[in-house]
Short mmCIF file of C-alpha atoms in Angstrom, two decimals:
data_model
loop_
_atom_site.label_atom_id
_atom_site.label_comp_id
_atom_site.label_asym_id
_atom_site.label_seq_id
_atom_site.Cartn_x
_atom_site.Cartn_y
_atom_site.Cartn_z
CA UNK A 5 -11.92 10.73 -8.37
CA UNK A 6 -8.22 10.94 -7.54
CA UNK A 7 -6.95 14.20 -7.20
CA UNK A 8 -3.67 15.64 -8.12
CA UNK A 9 -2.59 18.96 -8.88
CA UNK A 10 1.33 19.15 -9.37
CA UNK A 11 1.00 20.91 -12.70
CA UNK A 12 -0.97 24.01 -11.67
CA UNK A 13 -1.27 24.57 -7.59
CA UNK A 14 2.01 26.49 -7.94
CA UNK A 15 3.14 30.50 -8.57
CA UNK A 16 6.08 29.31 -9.29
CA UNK A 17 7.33 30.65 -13.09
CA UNK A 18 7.69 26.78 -14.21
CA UNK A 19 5.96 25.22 -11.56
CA UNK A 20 6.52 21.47 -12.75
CA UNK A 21 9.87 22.08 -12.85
CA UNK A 22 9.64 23.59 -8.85
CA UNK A 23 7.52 20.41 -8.29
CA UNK A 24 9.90 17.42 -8.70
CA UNK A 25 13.52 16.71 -7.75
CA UNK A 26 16.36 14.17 -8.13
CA UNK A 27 16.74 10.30 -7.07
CA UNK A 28 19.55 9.45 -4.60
CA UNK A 29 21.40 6.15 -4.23
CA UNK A 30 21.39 4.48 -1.05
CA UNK A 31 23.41 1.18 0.33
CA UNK A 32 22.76 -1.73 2.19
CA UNK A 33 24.45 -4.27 4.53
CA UNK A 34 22.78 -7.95 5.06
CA UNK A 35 23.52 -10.10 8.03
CA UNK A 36 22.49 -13.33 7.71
CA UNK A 37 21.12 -15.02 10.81
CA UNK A 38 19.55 -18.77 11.98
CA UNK A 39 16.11 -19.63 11.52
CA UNK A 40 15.66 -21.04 15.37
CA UNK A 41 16.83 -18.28 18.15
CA UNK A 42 17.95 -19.55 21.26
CA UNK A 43 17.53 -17.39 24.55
CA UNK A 44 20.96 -16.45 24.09
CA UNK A 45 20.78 -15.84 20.37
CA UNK A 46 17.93 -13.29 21.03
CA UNK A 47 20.29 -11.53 22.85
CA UNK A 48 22.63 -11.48 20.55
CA UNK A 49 19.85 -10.49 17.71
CA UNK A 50 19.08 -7.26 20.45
CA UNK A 51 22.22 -6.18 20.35
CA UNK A 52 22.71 -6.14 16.61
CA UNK A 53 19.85 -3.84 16.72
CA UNK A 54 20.88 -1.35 18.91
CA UNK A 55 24.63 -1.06 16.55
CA UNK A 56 22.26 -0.76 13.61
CA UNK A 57 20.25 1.74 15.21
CA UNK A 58 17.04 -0.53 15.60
CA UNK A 59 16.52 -0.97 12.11
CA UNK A 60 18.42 -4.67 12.31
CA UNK A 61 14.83 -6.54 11.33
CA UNK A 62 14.04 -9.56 8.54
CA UNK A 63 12.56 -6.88 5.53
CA UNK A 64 13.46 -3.38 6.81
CA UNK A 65 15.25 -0.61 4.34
CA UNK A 66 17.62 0.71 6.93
CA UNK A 67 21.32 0.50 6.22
CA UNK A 68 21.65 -3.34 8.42
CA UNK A 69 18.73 -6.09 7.39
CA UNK A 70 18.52 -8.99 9.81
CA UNK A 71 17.72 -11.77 7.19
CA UNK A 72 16.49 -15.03 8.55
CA UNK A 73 14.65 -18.11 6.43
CA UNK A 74 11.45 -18.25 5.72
CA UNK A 75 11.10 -21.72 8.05
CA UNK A 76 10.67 -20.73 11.24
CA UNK A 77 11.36 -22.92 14.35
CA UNK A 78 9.05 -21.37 17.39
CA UNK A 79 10.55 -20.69 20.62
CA UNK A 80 9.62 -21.93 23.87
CA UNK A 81 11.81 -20.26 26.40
CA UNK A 82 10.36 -16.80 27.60
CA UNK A 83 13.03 -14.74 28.44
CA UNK A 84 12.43 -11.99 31.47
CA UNK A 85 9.51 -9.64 31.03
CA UNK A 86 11.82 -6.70 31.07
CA UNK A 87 14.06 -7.83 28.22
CA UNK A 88 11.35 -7.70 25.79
CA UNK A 89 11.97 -3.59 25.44
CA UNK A 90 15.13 -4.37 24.24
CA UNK A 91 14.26 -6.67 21.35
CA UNK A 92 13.31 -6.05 18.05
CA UNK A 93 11.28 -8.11 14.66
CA UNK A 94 11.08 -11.84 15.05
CA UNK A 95 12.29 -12.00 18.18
CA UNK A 96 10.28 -9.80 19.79
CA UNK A 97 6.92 -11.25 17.89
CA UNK A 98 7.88 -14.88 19.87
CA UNK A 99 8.36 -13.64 23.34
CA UNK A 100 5.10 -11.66 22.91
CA UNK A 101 2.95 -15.04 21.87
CA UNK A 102 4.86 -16.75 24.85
CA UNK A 103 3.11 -14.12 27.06
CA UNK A 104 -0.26 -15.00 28.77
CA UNK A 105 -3.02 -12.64 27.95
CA UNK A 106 -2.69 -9.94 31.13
CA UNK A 107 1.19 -9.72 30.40
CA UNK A 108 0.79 -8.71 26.58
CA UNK A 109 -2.12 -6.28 27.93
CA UNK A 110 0.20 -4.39 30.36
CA UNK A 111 3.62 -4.47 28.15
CA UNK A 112 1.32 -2.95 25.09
CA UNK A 113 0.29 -0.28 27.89
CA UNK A 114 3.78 0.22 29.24
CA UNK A 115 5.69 0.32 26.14
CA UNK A 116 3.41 1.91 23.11
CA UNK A 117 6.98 2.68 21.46
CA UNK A 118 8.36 -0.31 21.46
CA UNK A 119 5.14 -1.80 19.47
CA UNK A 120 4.82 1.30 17.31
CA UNK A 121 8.43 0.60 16.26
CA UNK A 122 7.58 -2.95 15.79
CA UNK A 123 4.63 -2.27 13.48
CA UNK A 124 6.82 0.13 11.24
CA UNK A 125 10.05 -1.91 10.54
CA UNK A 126 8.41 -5.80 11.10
CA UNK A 127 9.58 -8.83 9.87
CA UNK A 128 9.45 -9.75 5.91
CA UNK A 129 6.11 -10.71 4.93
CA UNK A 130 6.79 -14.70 4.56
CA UNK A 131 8.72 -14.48 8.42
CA UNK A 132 5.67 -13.29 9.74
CA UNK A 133 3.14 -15.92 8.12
CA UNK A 134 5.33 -18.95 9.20
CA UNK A 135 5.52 -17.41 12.58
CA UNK A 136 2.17 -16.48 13.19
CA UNK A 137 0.66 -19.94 11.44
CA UNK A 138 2.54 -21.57 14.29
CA UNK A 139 0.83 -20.04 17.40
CA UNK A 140 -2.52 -21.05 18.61
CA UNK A 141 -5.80 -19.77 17.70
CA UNK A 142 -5.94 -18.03 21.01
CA UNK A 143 -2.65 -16.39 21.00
CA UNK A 144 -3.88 -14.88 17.68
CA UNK A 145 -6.62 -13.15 19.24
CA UNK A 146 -4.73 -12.18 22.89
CA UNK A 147 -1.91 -10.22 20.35
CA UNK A 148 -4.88 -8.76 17.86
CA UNK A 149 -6.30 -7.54 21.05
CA UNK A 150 -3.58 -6.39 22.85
CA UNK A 151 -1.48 -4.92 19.99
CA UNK A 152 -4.14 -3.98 17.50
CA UNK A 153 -1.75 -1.73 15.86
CA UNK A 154 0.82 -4.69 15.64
CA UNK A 155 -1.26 -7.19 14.05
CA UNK A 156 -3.29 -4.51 11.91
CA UNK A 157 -0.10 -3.97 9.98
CA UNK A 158 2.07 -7.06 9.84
CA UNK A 159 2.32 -8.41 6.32
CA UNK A 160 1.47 -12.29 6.62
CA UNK A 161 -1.10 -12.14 8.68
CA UNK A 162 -4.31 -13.04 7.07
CA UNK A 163 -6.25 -9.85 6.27
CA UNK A 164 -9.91 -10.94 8.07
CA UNK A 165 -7.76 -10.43 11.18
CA UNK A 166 -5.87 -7.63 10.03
CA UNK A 167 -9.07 -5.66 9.32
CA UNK A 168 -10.65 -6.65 12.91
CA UNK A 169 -7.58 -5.34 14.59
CA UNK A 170 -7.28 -2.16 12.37
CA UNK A 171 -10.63 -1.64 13.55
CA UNK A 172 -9.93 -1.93 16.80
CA UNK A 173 -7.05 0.45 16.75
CA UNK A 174 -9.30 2.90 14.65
CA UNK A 175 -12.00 3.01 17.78
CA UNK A 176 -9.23 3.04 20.20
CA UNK A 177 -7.36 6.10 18.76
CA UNK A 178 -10.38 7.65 18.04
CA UNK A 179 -11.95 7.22 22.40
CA UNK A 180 -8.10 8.16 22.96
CA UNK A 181 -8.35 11.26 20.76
CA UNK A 182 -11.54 12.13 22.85
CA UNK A 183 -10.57 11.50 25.95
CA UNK A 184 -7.67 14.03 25.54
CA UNK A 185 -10.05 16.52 24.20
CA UNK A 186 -12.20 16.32 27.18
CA UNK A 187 -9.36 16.45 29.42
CA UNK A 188 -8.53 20.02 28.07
CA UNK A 189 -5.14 21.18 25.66
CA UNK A 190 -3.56 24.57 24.56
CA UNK A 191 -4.86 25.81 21.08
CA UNK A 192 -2.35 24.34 18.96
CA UNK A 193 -2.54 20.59 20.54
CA UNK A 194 -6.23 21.24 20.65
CA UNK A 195 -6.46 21.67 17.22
CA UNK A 196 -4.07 18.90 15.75
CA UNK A 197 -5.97 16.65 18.00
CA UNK A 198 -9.40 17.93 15.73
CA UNK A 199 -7.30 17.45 12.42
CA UNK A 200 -6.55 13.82 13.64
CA UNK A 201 -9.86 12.83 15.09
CA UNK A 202 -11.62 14.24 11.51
CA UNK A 203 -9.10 12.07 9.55
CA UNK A 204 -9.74 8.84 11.55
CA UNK A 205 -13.88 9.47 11.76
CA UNK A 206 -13.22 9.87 7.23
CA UNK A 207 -11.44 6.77 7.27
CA UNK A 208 -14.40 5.07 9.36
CA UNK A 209 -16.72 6.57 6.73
CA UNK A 210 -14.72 5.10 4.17
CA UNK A 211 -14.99 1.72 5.63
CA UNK A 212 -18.68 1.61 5.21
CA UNK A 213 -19.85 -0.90 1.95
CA UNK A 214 -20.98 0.84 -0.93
CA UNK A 215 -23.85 0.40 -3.55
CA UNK A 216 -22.31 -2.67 -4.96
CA UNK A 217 -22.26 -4.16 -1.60
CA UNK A 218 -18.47 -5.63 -1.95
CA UNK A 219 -17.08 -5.75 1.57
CA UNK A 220 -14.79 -3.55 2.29
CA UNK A 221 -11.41 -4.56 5.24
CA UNK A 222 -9.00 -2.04 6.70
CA UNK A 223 -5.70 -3.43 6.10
CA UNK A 224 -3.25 -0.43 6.98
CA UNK A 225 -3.57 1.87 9.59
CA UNK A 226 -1.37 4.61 11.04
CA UNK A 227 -3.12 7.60 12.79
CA UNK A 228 0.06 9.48 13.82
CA UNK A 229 1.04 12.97 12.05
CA UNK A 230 -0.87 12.82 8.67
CA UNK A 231 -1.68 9.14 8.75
CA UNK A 232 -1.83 6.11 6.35
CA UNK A 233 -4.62 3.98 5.62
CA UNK A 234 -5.04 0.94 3.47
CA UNK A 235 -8.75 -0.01 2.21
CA UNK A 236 -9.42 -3.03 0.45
CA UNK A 237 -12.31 -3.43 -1.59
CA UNK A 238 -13.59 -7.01 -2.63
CA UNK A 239 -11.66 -10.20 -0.84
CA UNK A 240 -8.13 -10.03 -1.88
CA UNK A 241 -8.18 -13.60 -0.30
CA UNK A 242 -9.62 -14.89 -3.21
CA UNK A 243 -10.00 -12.73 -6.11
CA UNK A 244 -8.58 -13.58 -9.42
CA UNK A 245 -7.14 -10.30 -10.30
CA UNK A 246 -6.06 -8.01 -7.61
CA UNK A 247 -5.06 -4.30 -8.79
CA UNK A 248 -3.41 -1.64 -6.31
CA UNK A 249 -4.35 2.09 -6.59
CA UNK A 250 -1.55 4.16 -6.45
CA UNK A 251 -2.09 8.00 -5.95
CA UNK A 252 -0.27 10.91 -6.09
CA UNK A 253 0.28 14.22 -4.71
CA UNK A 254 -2.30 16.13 -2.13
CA UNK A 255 -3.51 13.18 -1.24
CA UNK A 256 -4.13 13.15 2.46
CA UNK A 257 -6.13 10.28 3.96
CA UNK A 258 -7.53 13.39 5.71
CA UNK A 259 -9.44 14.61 2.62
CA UNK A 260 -9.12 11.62 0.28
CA UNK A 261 -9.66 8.43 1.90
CA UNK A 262 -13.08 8.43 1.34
CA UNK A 263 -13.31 9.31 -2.69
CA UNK A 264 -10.54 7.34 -3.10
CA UNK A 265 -12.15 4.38 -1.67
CA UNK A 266 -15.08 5.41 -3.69
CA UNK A 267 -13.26 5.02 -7.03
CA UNK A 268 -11.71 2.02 -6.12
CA UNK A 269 -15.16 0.22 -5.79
CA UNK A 270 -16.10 2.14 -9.48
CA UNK A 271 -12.87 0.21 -10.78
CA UNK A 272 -13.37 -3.46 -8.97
CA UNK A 273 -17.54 -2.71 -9.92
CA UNK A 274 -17.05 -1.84 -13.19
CA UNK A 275 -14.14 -4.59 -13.91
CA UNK A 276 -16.32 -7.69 -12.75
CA UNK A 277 -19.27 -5.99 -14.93
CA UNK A 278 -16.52 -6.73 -17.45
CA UNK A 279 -15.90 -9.97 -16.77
CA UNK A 280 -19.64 -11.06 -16.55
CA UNK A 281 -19.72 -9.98 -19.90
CA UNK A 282 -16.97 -11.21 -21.12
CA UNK A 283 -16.62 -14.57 -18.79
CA UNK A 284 -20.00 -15.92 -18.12
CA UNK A 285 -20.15 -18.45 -15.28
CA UNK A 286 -20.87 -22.04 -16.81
CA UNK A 287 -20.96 -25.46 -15.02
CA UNK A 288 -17.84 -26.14 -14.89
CA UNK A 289 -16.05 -22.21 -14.02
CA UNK A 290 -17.30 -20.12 -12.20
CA UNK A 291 -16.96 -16.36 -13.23
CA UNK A 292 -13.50 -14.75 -11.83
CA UNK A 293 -13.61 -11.98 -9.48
CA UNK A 294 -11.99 -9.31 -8.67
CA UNK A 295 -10.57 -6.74 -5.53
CA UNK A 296 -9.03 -3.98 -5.61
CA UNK A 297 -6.92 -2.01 -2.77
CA UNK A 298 -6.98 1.84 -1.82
CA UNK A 299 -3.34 2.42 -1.53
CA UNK A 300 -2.89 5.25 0.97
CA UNK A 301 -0.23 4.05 2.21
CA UNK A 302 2.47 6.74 1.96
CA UNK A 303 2.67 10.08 2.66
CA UNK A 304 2.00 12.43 -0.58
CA UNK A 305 3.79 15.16 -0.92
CA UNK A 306 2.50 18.67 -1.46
CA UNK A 307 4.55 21.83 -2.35
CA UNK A 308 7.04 22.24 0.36
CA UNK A 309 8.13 18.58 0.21
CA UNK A 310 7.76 17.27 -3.95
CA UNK A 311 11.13 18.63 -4.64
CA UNK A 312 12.72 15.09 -3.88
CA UNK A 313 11.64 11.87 -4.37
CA UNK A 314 11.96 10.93 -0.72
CA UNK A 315 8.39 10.36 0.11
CA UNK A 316 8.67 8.01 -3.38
CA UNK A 317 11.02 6.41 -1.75
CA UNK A 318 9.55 5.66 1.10
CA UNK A 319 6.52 4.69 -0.87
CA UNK A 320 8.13 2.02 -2.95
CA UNK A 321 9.16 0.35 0.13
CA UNK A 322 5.83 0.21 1.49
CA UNK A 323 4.43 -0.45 -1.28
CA UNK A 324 6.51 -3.44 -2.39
CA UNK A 325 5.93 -4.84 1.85
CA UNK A 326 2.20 -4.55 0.63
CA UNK A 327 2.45 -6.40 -2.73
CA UNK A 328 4.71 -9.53 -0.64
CA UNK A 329 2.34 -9.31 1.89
CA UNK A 330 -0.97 -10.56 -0.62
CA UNK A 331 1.89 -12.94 -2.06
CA UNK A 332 2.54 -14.20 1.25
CA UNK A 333 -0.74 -14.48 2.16
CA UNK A 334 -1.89 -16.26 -1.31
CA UNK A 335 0.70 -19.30 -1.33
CA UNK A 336 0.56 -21.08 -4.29
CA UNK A 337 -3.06 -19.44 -5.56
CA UNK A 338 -1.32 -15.78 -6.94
CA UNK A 339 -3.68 -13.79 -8.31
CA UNK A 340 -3.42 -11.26 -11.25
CA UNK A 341 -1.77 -8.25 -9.78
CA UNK A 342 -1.65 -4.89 -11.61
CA UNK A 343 -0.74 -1.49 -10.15
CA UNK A 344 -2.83 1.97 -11.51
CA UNK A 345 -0.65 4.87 -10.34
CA UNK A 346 -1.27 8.93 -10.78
CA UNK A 347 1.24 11.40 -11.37
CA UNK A 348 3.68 11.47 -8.24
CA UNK A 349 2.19 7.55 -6.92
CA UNK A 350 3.73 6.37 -10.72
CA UNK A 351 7.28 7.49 -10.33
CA UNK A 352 6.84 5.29 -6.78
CA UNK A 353 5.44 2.57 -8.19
CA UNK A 354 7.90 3.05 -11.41
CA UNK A 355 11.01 2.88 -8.49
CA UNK A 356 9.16 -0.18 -6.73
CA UNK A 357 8.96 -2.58 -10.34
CA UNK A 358 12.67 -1.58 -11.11
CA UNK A 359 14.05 -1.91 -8.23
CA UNK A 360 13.66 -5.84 -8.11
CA UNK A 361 11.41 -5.98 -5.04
CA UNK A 362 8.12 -5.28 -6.46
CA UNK A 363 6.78 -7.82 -9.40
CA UNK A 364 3.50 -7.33 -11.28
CA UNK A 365 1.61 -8.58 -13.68
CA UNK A 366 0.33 -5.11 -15.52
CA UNK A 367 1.56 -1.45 -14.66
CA UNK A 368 -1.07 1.09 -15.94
CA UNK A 369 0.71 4.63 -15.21
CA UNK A 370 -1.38 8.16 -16.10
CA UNK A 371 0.57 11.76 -15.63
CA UNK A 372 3.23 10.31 -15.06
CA UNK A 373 6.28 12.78 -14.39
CA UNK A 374 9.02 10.34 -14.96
CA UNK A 375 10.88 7.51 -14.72
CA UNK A 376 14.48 6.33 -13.34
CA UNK A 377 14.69 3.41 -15.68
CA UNK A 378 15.87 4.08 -19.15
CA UNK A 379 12.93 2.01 -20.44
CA UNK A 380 10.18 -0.83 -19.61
CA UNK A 381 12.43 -4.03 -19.89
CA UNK A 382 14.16 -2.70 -16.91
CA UNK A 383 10.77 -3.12 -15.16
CA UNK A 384 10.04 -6.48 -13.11
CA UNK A 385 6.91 -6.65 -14.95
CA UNK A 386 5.45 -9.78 -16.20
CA UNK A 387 5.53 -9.94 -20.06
CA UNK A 388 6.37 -5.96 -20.92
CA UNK A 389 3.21 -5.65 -19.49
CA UNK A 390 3.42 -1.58 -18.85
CA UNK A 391 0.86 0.69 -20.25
CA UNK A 392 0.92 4.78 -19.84
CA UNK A 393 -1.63 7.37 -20.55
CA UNK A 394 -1.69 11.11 -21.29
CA UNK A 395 -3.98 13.67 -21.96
CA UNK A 396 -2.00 15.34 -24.26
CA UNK A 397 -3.90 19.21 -24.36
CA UNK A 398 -4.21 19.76 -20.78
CA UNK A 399 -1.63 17.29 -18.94
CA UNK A 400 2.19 18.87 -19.16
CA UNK A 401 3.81 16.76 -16.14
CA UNK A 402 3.92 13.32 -18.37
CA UNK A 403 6.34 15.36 -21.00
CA UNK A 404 9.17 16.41 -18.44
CA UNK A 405 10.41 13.79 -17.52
CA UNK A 406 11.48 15.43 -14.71
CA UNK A 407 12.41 12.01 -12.02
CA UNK A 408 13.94 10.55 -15.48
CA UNK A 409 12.88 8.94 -18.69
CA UNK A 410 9.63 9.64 -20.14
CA UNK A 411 7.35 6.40 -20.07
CA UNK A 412 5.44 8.13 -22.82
CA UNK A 413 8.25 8.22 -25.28
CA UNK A 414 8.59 5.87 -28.23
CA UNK A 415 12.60 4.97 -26.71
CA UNK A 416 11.18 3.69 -23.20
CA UNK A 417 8.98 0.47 -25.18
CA UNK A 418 5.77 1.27 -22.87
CA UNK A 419 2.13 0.48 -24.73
CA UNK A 420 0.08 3.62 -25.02
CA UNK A 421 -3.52 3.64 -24.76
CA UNK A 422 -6.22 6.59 -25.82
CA UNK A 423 -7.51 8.99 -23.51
CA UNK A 424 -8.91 11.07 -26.01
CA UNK A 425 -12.45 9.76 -26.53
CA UNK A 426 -14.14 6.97 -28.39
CA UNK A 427 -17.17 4.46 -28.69
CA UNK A 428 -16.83 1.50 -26.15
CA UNK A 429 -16.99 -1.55 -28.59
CA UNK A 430 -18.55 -3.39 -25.52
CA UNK A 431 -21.19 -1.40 -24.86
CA UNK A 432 -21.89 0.82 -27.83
CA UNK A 433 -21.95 3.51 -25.53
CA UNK A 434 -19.45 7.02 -25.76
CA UNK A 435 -16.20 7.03 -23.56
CA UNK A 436 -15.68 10.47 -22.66
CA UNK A 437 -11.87 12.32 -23.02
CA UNK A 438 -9.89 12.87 -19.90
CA UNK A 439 -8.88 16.23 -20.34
CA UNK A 440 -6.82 17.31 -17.90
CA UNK A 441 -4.21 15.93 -15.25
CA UNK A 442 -6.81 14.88 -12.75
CA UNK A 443 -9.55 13.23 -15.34
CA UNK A 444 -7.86 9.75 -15.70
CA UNK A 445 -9.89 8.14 -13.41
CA UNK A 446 -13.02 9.65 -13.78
CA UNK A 447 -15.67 6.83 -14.21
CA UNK A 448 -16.95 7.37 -17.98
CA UNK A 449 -13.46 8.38 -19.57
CA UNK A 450 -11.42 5.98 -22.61
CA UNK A 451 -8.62 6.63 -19.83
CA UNK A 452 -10.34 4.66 -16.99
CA UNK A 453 -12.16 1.90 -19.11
CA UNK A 454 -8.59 1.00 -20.52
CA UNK A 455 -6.81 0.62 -17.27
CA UNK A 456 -9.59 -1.35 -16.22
CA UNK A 457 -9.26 -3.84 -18.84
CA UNK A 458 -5.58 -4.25 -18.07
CA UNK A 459 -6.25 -4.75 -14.44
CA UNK A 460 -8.01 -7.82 -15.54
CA UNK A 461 -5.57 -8.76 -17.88
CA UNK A 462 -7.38 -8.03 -21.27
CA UNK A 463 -4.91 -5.63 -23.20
CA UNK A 464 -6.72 -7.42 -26.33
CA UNK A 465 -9.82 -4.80 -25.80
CA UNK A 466 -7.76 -1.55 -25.13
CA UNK A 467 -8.52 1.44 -26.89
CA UNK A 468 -6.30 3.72 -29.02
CA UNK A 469 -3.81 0.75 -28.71
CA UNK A 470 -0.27 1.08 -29.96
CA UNK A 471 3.11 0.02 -29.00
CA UNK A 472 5.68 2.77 -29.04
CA UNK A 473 8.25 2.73 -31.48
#
């Protein structure tokens, strides 16, 4: 179950209006760049990162992007060992694969910064697949080895080796963790370094393959500070319909990661149950399939930071890295993408669709408390395709509006579907109410069965359907 509680963990007099804040405008400067860096154009690329603060990489958010096309020309000429510090993005990335294996060992050892900057402002997502399809088989493994935390997280690399480093990095931060337990700490250290080690040992739980068997890859990792962590359940690979689980505030990979990747294996089980039904397997087709991802990949706020939609912020970015990084990955094969979002997660994903980054097929939003865009056809979403939910006796945060527009007004031209209750035409059997703020996902509910079906692109079989007017 996902768990939110913006409406009511407060003491505060109106405590959804103490809960939420205002959106900012930000700007942007783009310096275009060649595809093929000479030794001497590297240079050049270093030093525009250090006058843009290192934040001068292909696909970052800082104030100076980097852009280079998406054909790119691999280097040959190393330049000295002790340069690479200074480098940044792409160019870093092709000295690294010009290293032999014992060199990328020892400048991963001798420089953890440099690579932990690296994995948190990389390349765009299409950069890094043309790059890293043009290196060797064996250079693939020396940098998933070496820089586990690197390769974990770069969008564009395929996600079987994305989920072997993750869980490489996961077992090394955990022994590292250990090791500077054993070695003794003051109280304080002692006991962020048993909040971290219990947050990495949940997210190894959570990595362990449910009843329905559907394998399940570690995409995402960070275990620094309060950590992020990206689950997938089902091959994203190859799945027909791919839907991203957005949630909202208090929730910590530290407590959630592991129901959270629990109810994203209820939606993926429960949608190919759907499909069975609904698109038997014949001679000629086989059934579709589907996977879903466990999108922890922000930091939710709780109290003493959901005053401002920073954190959304920096959750649409990540979030739209993650959505280019399956599109990257898929070619010319896209699957059906949706996004389900809770509460704080659906202003994020709300910011990610309008701001021209993010495109999606379907947008299923529940307690939501708002939206920048005046309305859904301001929303890079494929057909009008945006669906919101309330429970209207128990859930006040969808009718503030308090980051914007209300998506559940009949001005913002979103579809509404039921969450009250009814009989599942399908099945014949009851769909229970979601009741309050946190019930929209609980398996059972109208609420859940309906974002289901528009995760697998049937809005024709949604409940308590009608088009706001």
């Amino acid at each position: 179950m996902l768990l939110d509680v913006t409406a009511f963990a407060s003491t505060h007099p109106n405590p959804v209006l103490e809960a939420f804040g205002a959106l900012e405008n930000g700007s942007r400067t783009v310096i275009s760049a060649p595809a093929t860096l000479s030794a001497d154009q590297t240079a050049f690329h270093a030093t525009l990162d250090r006058m843009a603060g290192g934040v001068g990489d292909p696909g970052t958010s800082g104030p100076i992007s980097l852009t280079q096309p998406a054909a790119i020309t691999h280097v040959t000429q190393r330049v000295p060992l002790s340069e690479l510090p200074s480098l940044r993005g792409l160019s870093l990335l092709q000295q690294l694969a010009l290293l032999d294996r014992s060199d990328m060992s020892r400048f991963a050892s001798d420089h953890p910064g440099v690579l932990k900057t690296l994995a948190s402002r990389p390349p765009a997502a299409t950069v890094v697949d043309a790059w890293w399809t043009g290196i060797p088989a064996a250079k693939q493994r020396d940098l998933a080895t070496a820089a586990p935390g690197v390769v974990g997280n770069l969008e564009g690399v395929p996600y079987a080796m994305r989920d072997r480093a993750n869980r490489t990095y996961l077992s090394d931060s955990i022994r590292g963790i250990r090791d500077q337990m054993r070695a003794g700490t003051g109280r304080a250290a002692g006991d962020d370094l048993t909040r971290r080690l219990h947050m990495l040992e949940q997210v190894r739980t959570s990595l362990q393959d449910g009843s329905s068997s559907e394998p399940r890859a570690l995409i995402g990792l960070d275990p620094s500070g309060e950590g992020t962590a990206v689950i997938t359940v089902g091959d994203v690979t190859t799945a027909d319909y791919v839907g991203y689980l957005v949630p909202g505030m208090f929730s910590s990979v530290d407590t959630q990661i592991v129901k959270f990747a629990a109810s994203s294996q209820q939606i993926a089980s429960d949608q190919q149950a759907m499909l069975d039904r609904l698109e038997p397997a014949t001679a000629t087709r086989p059934t579709p399939t589907v996977a879903v991802v466990a999108w922890l990949g922000y930091h939710s706020p709780g109290l003493a930071n959901v005053e401002t939609l920073d954190l959304a912020k920096q959750a649409e970015a990540a979030l739209t890295s993650s959505v280019q990084g399956l599109r990257a990955i898929r070619g010319p094969h896209q699957p059906f993408i949706s996004v389900m979002a809770h509460s704080y997660g659906s202003t994020a994903s709300l910011l990610a669709v309008q701001s021209g980054g993010l495109s999606v097929d379907a947008l299923a939003i529940v307690g939501s408390p708002g939206s920048p865009a005046q309305s859904a056809s301001e929303l890079s979403v494929t057909d009008g395709n945006v669906w919101v939910g309330q429970a209207a006796s128990m859930d006040p945060v969808p009718a503030t509006g308090l980051f914007g527009s209300r998506p559940t007004d009949p001005a913002y031209g979103a579809h509404l579907f039921g969450t009250a209750g009814a009989t599942d035409p399908l099945t014949g059997g009851w769909l229970t109410a979601a009741v309050s703020h946190n019930d929209y996902f609980v398996p059972g509910t109208e609420s859940l069965r309906n974002i289901e079906l528009i995760g697998i692109d049937r809005a024709d079989l949604v409940l308590g359907l009608d088009r706001a007017k």
